[in-house]
Short mmCIF file of C-alpha atoms in Angstrom, two decimals:
data_model
loop_
_atom_site.label_atom_id
_atom_site.label_comp_id
_atom_site.label_asym_id
_atom_site.label_seq_id
_atom_site.Cartn_x
_atom_site.Cartn_y
_atom_site.Cartn_z
CA MET A 76 58.83 -0.09 34.79
CA GLY A 77 60.74 -0.22 37.98
CA GLU A 78 63.61 1.54 39.03
CA LYS A 79 66.27 2.00 36.65
CA VAL A 80 69.78 0.43 36.90
CA TYR A 81 72.83 2.28 37.62
CA GLY A 82 76.16 1.19 38.03
CA LEU A 83 79.77 0.18 37.20
CA LEU A 84 80.04 -2.51 34.61
CA GLY A 85 83.10 -4.62 34.49
CA GLN A 86 84.37 -8.17 34.98
CA LYS A 87 86.31 -8.02 38.40
CA LEU A 88 85.14 -5.00 40.38
CA GLY A 89 86.26 -5.95 44.02
CA HIS A 90 88.69 -2.92 44.08
CA SER A 91 86.37 -0.34 43.00
CA TRP A 92 85.48 2.78 44.99
CA SER A 93 82.87 4.15 42.60
CA VAL A 94 79.73 3.10 44.73
CA PRO A 95 80.76 5.64 47.60
CA ILE A 96 81.60 8.16 45.02
CA HIS A 97 78.30 8.02 43.19
CA ALA A 98 76.26 7.77 46.34
CA ALA A 99 78.01 11.16 47.57
CA LEU A 100 76.87 12.61 44.33
CA GLY A 101 73.48 11.58 45.11
CA CYS A 102 73.09 8.31 43.15
CA GLU A 103 72.16 5.79 45.99
CA ALA A 104 71.05 3.07 43.43
CA TYR A 105 74.56 2.90 42.08
CA ARG A 106 76.05 -0.47 42.34
CA LEU A 107 78.77 -2.89 41.09
CA ILE A 108 77.80 -5.13 38.15
CA GLU A 109 80.29 -7.83 37.38
CA LEU A 110 79.51 -9.63 33.98
CA GLU A 111 81.42 -12.24 31.89
CA PRO A 112 81.78 -11.26 28.37
CA GLU A 113 79.15 -13.75 27.17
CA ASP A 114 76.35 -12.08 29.19
CA LEU A 115 77.00 -8.53 28.10
CA PRO A 116 74.54 -8.44 24.88
CA ALA A 117 71.60 -9.47 26.95
CA PHE A 118 72.44 -6.89 29.91
CA LEU A 119 72.97 -4.21 27.48
CA ALA A 120 69.69 -4.68 25.69
CA ARG A 121 67.76 -4.29 29.02
CA GLU A 122 65.25 -1.30 28.75
CA ASP A 123 65.54 -0.52 32.55
CA LEU A 124 69.15 0.69 32.05
CA GLY A 125 69.71 4.27 33.42
CA GLY A 126 73.04 4.86 33.48
CA LEU A 127 76.40 3.04 33.52
CA ASN A 128 80.08 3.48 33.68
CA VAL A 129 82.25 0.99 32.16
CA THR A 130 85.66 -0.33 33.15
CA ILE A 131 88.32 -2.85 32.24
CA PRO A 132 87.79 -4.93 30.04
CA TYR A 133 84.95 -3.52 28.29
CA LYS A 134 85.65 0.16 27.29
CA ARG A 135 85.92 -0.80 23.75
CA VAL A 136 83.81 -4.01 23.69
CA VAL A 137 80.69 -2.22 24.56
CA MET A 138 80.93 0.20 21.49
CA PRO A 139 79.10 -1.87 18.89
CA PHE A 140 75.93 -2.05 21.17
CA CYS A 141 75.76 1.69 21.50
CA GLY A 142 73.08 3.58 19.19
CA GLU A 143 75.07 6.85 19.61
CA ILE A 144 78.59 7.54 20.41
CA ASP A 145 79.81 11.07 21.03
CA GLU A 146 82.53 12.70 19.18
CA ALA A 147 85.31 12.79 21.82
CA ALA A 148 84.67 8.90 22.47
CA LYS A 149 84.66 8.22 18.92
CA SER A 150 88.04 9.93 18.32
CA ILE A 151 89.44 8.27 21.22
CA GLY A 152 88.18 4.79 20.43
CA SER A 153 86.72 4.17 23.95
CA VAL A 154 83.87 4.70 26.12
CA ASN A 155 83.15 4.76 29.82
CA THR A 156 79.78 5.86 30.13
CA LEU A 157 76.45 4.50 28.80
CA VAL A 158 72.88 6.24 29.12
CA ARG A 159 69.75 4.59 27.89
CA ARG A 160 67.42 7.41 26.55
CA GLY A 161 64.89 7.32 23.68
CA GLY A 162 65.13 3.50 23.46
CA LYS A 163 68.81 3.48 22.63
CA LEU A 164 72.35 3.32 24.26
CA LEU A 165 74.30 6.96 24.15
CA ALA A 166 77.94 6.54 24.92
CA TYR A 167 80.58 9.08 26.44
CA ASN A 168 84.12 9.13 27.48
CA THR A 169 84.10 11.03 30.60
CA ASP A 170 87.49 9.97 31.44
CA VAL A 171 88.64 12.74 29.49
CA ALA A 172 87.31 15.32 31.79
CA GLY A 173 88.81 13.01 34.75
CA PHE A 174 92.17 12.90 33.24
CA CYS A 175 92.30 16.60 32.43
CA TYR A 176 91.33 17.54 35.88
CA MET A 177 94.12 15.06 37.41
CA VAL A 178 96.60 16.95 35.25
CA GLN A 179 95.63 20.32 36.28
CA ARG A 180 95.10 19.41 40.05
CA ALA A 181 98.71 18.05 40.19
CA GLY A 182 100.23 21.31 38.74
CA LEU A 183 101.47 19.59 35.38
CA SER A 184 101.65 21.09 31.91
CA PHE A 185 102.14 18.95 29.16
CA ALA A 186 102.44 21.77 26.54
CA GLY A 187 105.34 21.28 24.34
CA ARG A 188 106.68 18.17 26.27
CA LYS A 189 107.08 14.57 25.82
CA VAL A 190 104.53 12.30 27.54
CA VAL A 191 105.35 8.69 27.99
CA VAL A 192 101.97 6.27 28.52
CA LEU A 193 102.46 2.83 29.78
CA GLY A 194 99.83 0.42 28.54
CA SER A 195 97.72 0.28 25.18
CA GLY A 196 94.19 -0.48 26.45
CA GLY A 197 91.17 1.71 26.94
CA ALA A 198 92.69 3.94 29.75
CA SER A 199 95.80 4.39 27.53
CA LEU A 200 93.70 5.60 24.61
CA THR A 201 92.07 8.36 27.04
CA ALA A 202 95.59 9.28 28.27
CA VAL A 203 96.98 9.69 24.89
CA ALA A 204 94.07 11.77 23.36
CA CYS A 205 94.05 13.92 26.48
CA ALA A 206 97.84 14.67 26.16
CA LYS A 207 97.67 15.66 22.61
CA GLY A 208 94.49 17.74 23.80
CA LEU A 209 96.70 19.46 26.21
CA GLY A 210 99.51 20.34 23.79
CA ALA A 211 102.12 17.79 24.04
CA ARG A 212 104.71 17.88 21.74
CA GLU A 213 105.03 14.03 21.67
CA VAL A 214 103.15 11.04 23.10
CA VAL A 215 104.77 7.69 23.02
CA VAL A 216 102.83 4.57 23.92
CA ILE A 217 104.74 1.64 25.68
CA SER A 218 103.17 -1.84 25.13
CA ARG A 219 104.56 -5.32 25.97
CA SER A 220 104.90 -6.35 22.20
CA GLY A 221 104.85 -2.86 20.21
CA GLU A 222 107.70 -1.12 18.60
CA ASP A 223 107.92 0.86 21.92
CA ASN A 224 108.07 -1.57 24.56
CA TYR A 225 109.50 -2.29 28.06
CA GLY A 226 112.62 -3.72 26.66
CA ASN A 227 113.68 -0.52 25.01
CA LEU A 228 112.48 2.16 27.47
CA ASP A 229 115.89 3.87 27.45
CA ARG A 230 114.87 5.19 23.95
CA HIS A 231 112.59 7.65 25.94
CA ALA A 232 115.05 8.62 28.64
CA ASP A 233 114.13 12.33 27.63
CA ALA A 234 110.35 11.80 28.66
CA ASP A 235 109.18 14.91 30.52
CA PHE A 236 106.11 13.07 31.99
CA LEU A 237 105.07 9.48 32.45
CA VAL A 238 101.43 8.15 32.84
CA ASN A 239 100.78 4.58 34.11
CA ALA A 240 97.51 3.29 32.22
CA THR A 241 98.30 -0.44 33.09
CA PRO A 242 96.77 -2.29 36.18
CA VAL A 243 100.33 -3.20 37.63
CA GLY A 244 100.48 -2.42 40.99
CA MET A 245 96.79 -2.04 41.47
CA TYR A 246 94.97 -4.04 44.62
CA PRO A 247 95.51 -6.83 45.05
CA GLY A 248 98.82 -6.91 43.39
CA ASN A 249 100.29 -3.99 45.64
CA GLY A 250 103.79 -3.59 45.45
CA ALA A 251 104.46 -4.13 41.75
CA SER A 252 105.65 -1.29 39.40
CA PRO A 253 105.64 -1.33 35.73
CA VAL A 254 108.98 0.61 35.37
CA ASP A 255 111.93 1.90 37.18
CA LEU A 256 111.73 5.81 37.19
CA THR A 257 115.49 6.04 37.15
CA VAL A 258 115.11 5.19 33.47
CA PHE A 259 113.48 8.62 32.99
CA PRO A 260 116.01 11.00 34.37
CA ALA A 261 114.32 14.14 32.82
CA CYS A 262 110.94 13.14 34.34
CA GLN A 263 109.04 16.17 35.93
CA GLY A 264 105.98 14.41 36.70
CA VAL A 265 104.11 10.94 37.26
CA LEU A 266 100.52 10.31 36.95
CA ASP A 267 99.28 6.82 37.91
CA LEU A 268 95.73 5.98 37.07
CA ILE A 269 95.50 3.41 40.01
CA TYR A 270 93.70 4.75 43.13
CA ASN A 271 94.02 1.48 45.02
CA PRO A 272 96.41 1.56 46.93
CA ARG A 273 96.60 5.34 47.27
CA ARG A 274 100.54 5.25 46.66
CA THR A 275 101.55 2.54 44.16
CA ALA A 276 105.12 1.38 44.14
CA LEU A 277 105.50 3.82 41.21
CA LEU A 278 104.41 6.69 43.12
CA LEU A 279 106.18 5.87 46.23
CA GLN A 280 109.32 6.00 43.99
CA ALA A 281 108.44 9.24 42.47
CA GLU A 282 107.98 10.75 45.95
CA GLU A 283 111.35 9.32 46.99
CA LEU A 284 112.88 11.10 43.70
CA GLY A 285 111.09 14.34 44.57
CA ILE A 286 109.17 14.03 41.24
CA PRO A 287 105.50 15.49 41.48
CA CYS A 288 102.89 12.95 41.18
CA SER A 289 99.40 11.96 41.54
CA ASP A 290 97.31 8.92 42.05
CA GLY A 291 94.02 8.22 39.96
CA LEU A 292 91.47 9.15 42.44
CA PRO A 293 90.96 12.74 41.42
CA MET A 294 90.48 11.26 37.81
CA LEU A 295 87.97 8.84 39.21
CA VAL A 296 85.92 11.51 41.18
CA ALA A 297 86.04 14.04 38.30
CA GLN A 298 84.85 11.46 35.61
CA ALA A 299 82.14 10.18 38.13
CA LYS A 300 80.83 13.81 38.49
CA ALA A 301 80.76 14.04 34.44
CA ALA A 302 79.13 10.74 34.20
CA GLU A 303 76.29 11.84 36.64
CA GLU A 304 75.65 14.80 34.83
CA HIS A 305 75.06 12.62 31.81
CA PHE A 306 73.01 10.26 33.88
CA PHE A 307 70.47 12.79 34.97
CA GLY A 308 70.78 15.67 32.34
CA LYS A 309 72.03 18.27 34.84
CA PRO A 310 75.21 20.01 35.79
CA ILE A 311 76.84 19.53 39.06
CA PRO A 312 79.07 22.31 40.73
CA ASP A 313 82.74 21.50 39.91
CA ARG A 314 83.34 22.11 43.81
CA GLU A 315 81.84 18.65 44.23
CA ASN A 316 85.18 17.12 43.05
CA GLU A 317 87.15 18.40 45.79
CA ARG A 318 84.48 17.79 48.54
CA ILE A 319 84.13 14.21 47.62
CA LEU A 320 87.82 13.62 47.15
CA ALA A 321 88.83 15.09 50.68
CA GLN A 322 86.08 13.06 52.03
CA LEU A 323 87.47 9.64 50.22
CA ARG A 324 90.97 10.61 51.35
CA TRP A 325 89.77 11.01 55.08
CA GLU A 326 87.72 7.81 55.10
CA THR A 327 90.15 5.46 53.36
CA GLU A 328 93.72 6.71 54.82
CA ASN A 329 95.19 4.54 57.28
CA ILE A 330 96.55 5.89 60.64
CA VAL A 331 99.69 4.03 61.43
CA LEU A 332 101.46 4.12 64.89
CA ILE A 333 105.09 3.37 65.18
CA GLY A 334 107.50 3.89 68.16
CA MET A 335 109.68 2.46 70.73
CA PRO A 336 108.44 -0.63 72.48
CA GLY A 337 106.40 0.53 75.40
CA CYS A 338 105.80 4.06 73.88
CA GLY A 339 101.96 3.61 74.08
CA LYS A 340 101.06 2.48 70.60
CA THR A 341 98.32 0.02 71.89
CA THR A 342 96.66 2.28 74.44
CA VAL A 343 96.89 5.37 72.09
CA GLY A 344 95.42 3.33 69.46
CA GLN A 345 92.49 2.09 71.42
CA ALA A 346 91.89 5.70 72.43
CA LEU A 347 92.00 6.62 68.74
CA ALA A 348 89.37 3.89 68.11
CA ARG A 349 86.94 5.28 70.72
CA LEU A 350 87.45 8.70 69.42
CA THR A 351 87.24 7.99 65.59
CA GLY A 352 85.01 4.68 65.55
CA ARG A 353 87.84 3.20 63.45
CA GLU A 354 88.95 -0.45 63.81
CA THR A 355 92.57 -1.16 65.28
CA VAL A 356 94.40 -3.75 63.70
CA ASP A 357 97.45 -4.98 65.87
CA LEU A 358 100.24 -6.35 63.91
CA ASP A 359 101.96 -8.12 66.80
CA GLN A 360 98.47 -9.93 67.43
CA TRP A 361 98.40 -10.94 63.76
CA VAL A 362 101.94 -12.42 64.14
CA GLU A 363 100.98 -14.38 67.41
CA GLU A 364 97.82 -15.81 65.76
CA ALA A 365 99.86 -16.76 62.80
CA ALA A 366 102.59 -18.40 64.88
CA GLY A 367 100.13 -19.84 67.21
CA ARG A 368 102.20 -18.80 70.20
CA SER A 369 103.19 -15.49 71.96
CA ILE A 370 105.80 -13.22 70.59
CA PRO A 371 108.20 -14.01 73.88
CA ALA A 372 107.61 -17.65 73.11
CA LEU A 373 108.39 -17.11 69.36
CA PHE A 374 111.60 -15.28 70.19
CA ALA A 375 112.68 -18.16 72.73
CA GLN A 376 111.97 -20.94 70.47
CA GLU A 377 112.96 -19.58 66.70
CA GLY A 378 114.69 -16.33 67.67
CA GLU A 379 114.17 -12.91 66.19
CA ALA A 380 114.76 -13.61 62.42
CA ALA A 381 111.93 -15.73 62.59
CA PHE A 382 109.59 -13.13 64.22
CA ARG A 383 110.79 -10.69 61.80
CA GLU A 384 109.65 -12.43 58.87
CA LEU A 385 106.08 -12.99 60.34
CA GLU A 386 105.96 -9.39 60.97
CA ARG A 387 106.92 -8.60 57.48
CA ARG A 388 104.09 -10.76 56.05
CA ALA A 389 101.67 -8.94 58.69
CA VAL A 390 102.80 -5.73 57.34
CA GLU A 391 102.22 -6.86 53.55
CA VAL A 392 98.67 -8.14 54.61
CA CYS A 393 97.29 -5.16 56.77
CA GLY A 394 98.86 -2.50 54.86
CA LYS A 395 96.48 -3.20 51.95
CA LEU A 396 93.63 -2.41 54.35
CA SER A 397 91.91 1.00 54.09
CA GLY A 398 90.56 3.33 56.97
CA LYS A 399 91.99 1.36 59.90
CA ILE A 400 94.36 2.26 62.85
CA LEU A 401 97.41 0.05 62.22
CA LEU A 402 99.47 -0.86 65.54
CA THR A 403 103.15 -1.70 64.68
CA GLY A 404 105.74 -3.43 66.96
CA GLY A 405 108.70 -1.48 68.01
CA GLY A 406 111.25 -2.86 65.55
CA VAL A 407 108.95 -2.84 62.61
CA VAL A 408 111.40 0.01 61.08
CA LYS A 409 114.38 -2.31 61.20
CA ASP A 410 113.28 -3.87 58.00
CA SER A 411 113.23 -1.14 55.13
CA ARG A 412 110.86 -3.01 53.12
CA ASN A 413 107.94 -2.34 55.76
CA TYR A 414 107.74 1.14 54.73
CA ALA A 415 106.06 0.82 51.37
CA PRO A 416 103.25 -1.49 52.60
CA LEU A 417 102.61 0.93 55.62
CA ARG A 418 102.95 4.01 53.69
CA GLN A 419 100.83 2.92 50.48
CA ASN A 420 97.56 3.75 52.16
CA GLY A 421 98.65 5.36 55.52
CA ARG A 422 99.99 8.44 57.32
CA ILE A 423 102.67 7.12 59.73
CA TYR A 424 102.94 8.68 63.18
CA HIS A 425 105.71 8.25 65.32
CA LEU A 426 104.81 8.34 69.06
CA LEU A 427 107.63 9.75 71.40
CA ARG A 428 107.58 8.90 75.09
CA ASP A 429 110.42 9.62 77.69
CA LEU A 430 112.80 6.61 77.87
CA ASP A 431 112.47 6.44 81.70
CA LEU A 432 108.52 5.84 81.13
CA LEU A 433 109.09 2.92 78.89
CA PRO A 434 107.93 -0.44 80.25
CA THR A 435 109.98 -3.47 79.43
CA GLU A 436 108.12 -6.55 80.84
CA GLY A 437 106.97 -8.95 78.16
CA ARG A 438 109.17 -7.09 75.44
CA PRO A 439 111.96 -9.52 74.46
CA LEU A 440 114.18 -6.96 72.97
CA SER A 441 113.71 -4.46 75.82
CA GLN A 442 114.70 -6.64 78.83
CA GLY A 443 118.32 -6.35 79.68
CA THR A 444 118.61 -3.63 76.94
CA ASN A 445 120.13 -0.22 77.39
CA LEU A 446 117.15 1.63 76.17
CA ALA A 447 119.15 4.65 75.28
CA ALA A 448 121.51 2.58 73.03
CA LEU A 449 118.46 1.17 71.37
CA TRP A 450 117.02 4.74 70.88
CA ALA A 451 120.15 5.83 69.24
CA GLU A 452 119.98 2.86 66.91
CA ARG A 453 116.36 3.19 65.89
CA GLU A 454 115.80 6.98 66.07
CA PRO A 455 117.02 7.29 62.41
CA LEU A 456 114.95 4.54 61.25
CA TYR A 457 111.83 5.93 62.78
CA ALA A 458 112.65 9.30 61.22
CA ARG A 459 112.68 7.64 57.69
CA PHE A 460 109.33 6.11 58.26
CA ARG A 461 107.28 8.78 59.83
CA ASN A 462 105.29 11.54 58.38
CA ALA A 463 104.58 13.48 61.73
CA VAL A 464 105.91 13.15 65.34
CA ILE A 465 103.36 12.99 68.24
CA GLN A 466 104.51 13.34 71.87
CA ASN A 467 102.81 10.82 74.40
CA ASN A 468 104.01 12.19 77.73
CA GLY A 469 100.47 13.33 78.69
CA THR A 470 97.31 11.35 78.93
CA VAL A 471 96.32 8.90 76.05
CA GLU A 472 93.22 10.86 75.11
CA GLU A 473 95.32 13.96 74.57
CA THR A 474 97.73 12.08 72.42
CA ALA A 475 94.86 10.54 70.51
CA ALA A 476 93.12 13.80 69.95
CA ALA A 477 96.69 15.31 68.55
CA ILE A 478 96.88 12.63 66.21
CA TRP A 479 93.26 12.96 65.02
CA ARG A 480 93.80 16.72 64.65
CA ASP A 481 96.74 16.16 62.42
CA PHE A 482 95.10 13.49 60.38
CA CYS A 483 92.03 15.40 59.61
CA ALA A 484 94.18 18.26 58.42
CA HIS A 485 96.53 16.14 56.40
CA SER A 486 94.77 12.93 55.12
CA GLY A 487 94.57 14.65 51.75
CA ASP A 488 98.25 15.22 51.37
#
């Protein structure tokens, strides 16, 4: 028999980060396996299956094909890990370990509290079982058509914790949110099982409201470690969870540069690219390519409103990327809707440069403008967007190095 098959089984897997996680755990053969429902029986009958993770929509569908299902998976009614051993498929639910790790890491305690779980699929079953196992006083499942649904959420305004176990807001559907958190004024913690984007609209609202929250990447990493232990029958140190999580945060978080026109975003971004090996994505260049003309020409022919609309589209498209250096225009902060797409996968750096050092040539809004007045108008907007301030009055190399030091220290925040 040839090499065994290891991978993630699902229907649409373009968003998955499972391959790099399992590679970091030592399983280089791990791959994505996209199958339609009619192809499942033949695939699951293969004798060369080594170990599989199972995701939407097959967490319950695969159960009839399993020779043995462990008690935890049986009680939950959902599996996410399969291992071929002794001629039969053994099934487990390592999402339990992953979910409990995410709760613990976020510093939350469900004991004696009310937990509302959004969604009724396989991921919801795990969240419900774990919440009960962690001592929740009450667990409510919100579905589209059940007794507790999105039309009567106010019945549960006293919820202490909210768990999103739906795909709403997941890449490529970034920006959508399953609920408005203001419906839950007593909420003390929000967990979103989605990990791409890093900060869904739901989590960004939680941050804005000061509610402790976590995305689903800690859960994904911890369940992958537990699955690997089943695959190969040997324990893996718990410290691997944090090592891999830190590595993924560092690799996937964008570096976003904002600041006044002429403050050096492009040159600093290029220096960062040389320093880090990362690709730069220039949003002004995206706008020019979409418009088929230069930005000064676009301003002259169609005005600022047309430019800002194209800029917003550029932000929405480029903000979905991961592991890039995003270079923005000086006025990107003028539209508050640009914050969420830039922040969802990024740490935002505000470059500061003395006003008398700012060039104005080729910058339509800088020419003939009182830069001090422009700064007074925009400084509060930059402050609203930024995660860190970096001075750019020295060399671009010094500025790039300062950004990289901060990013390496804080990309996991």
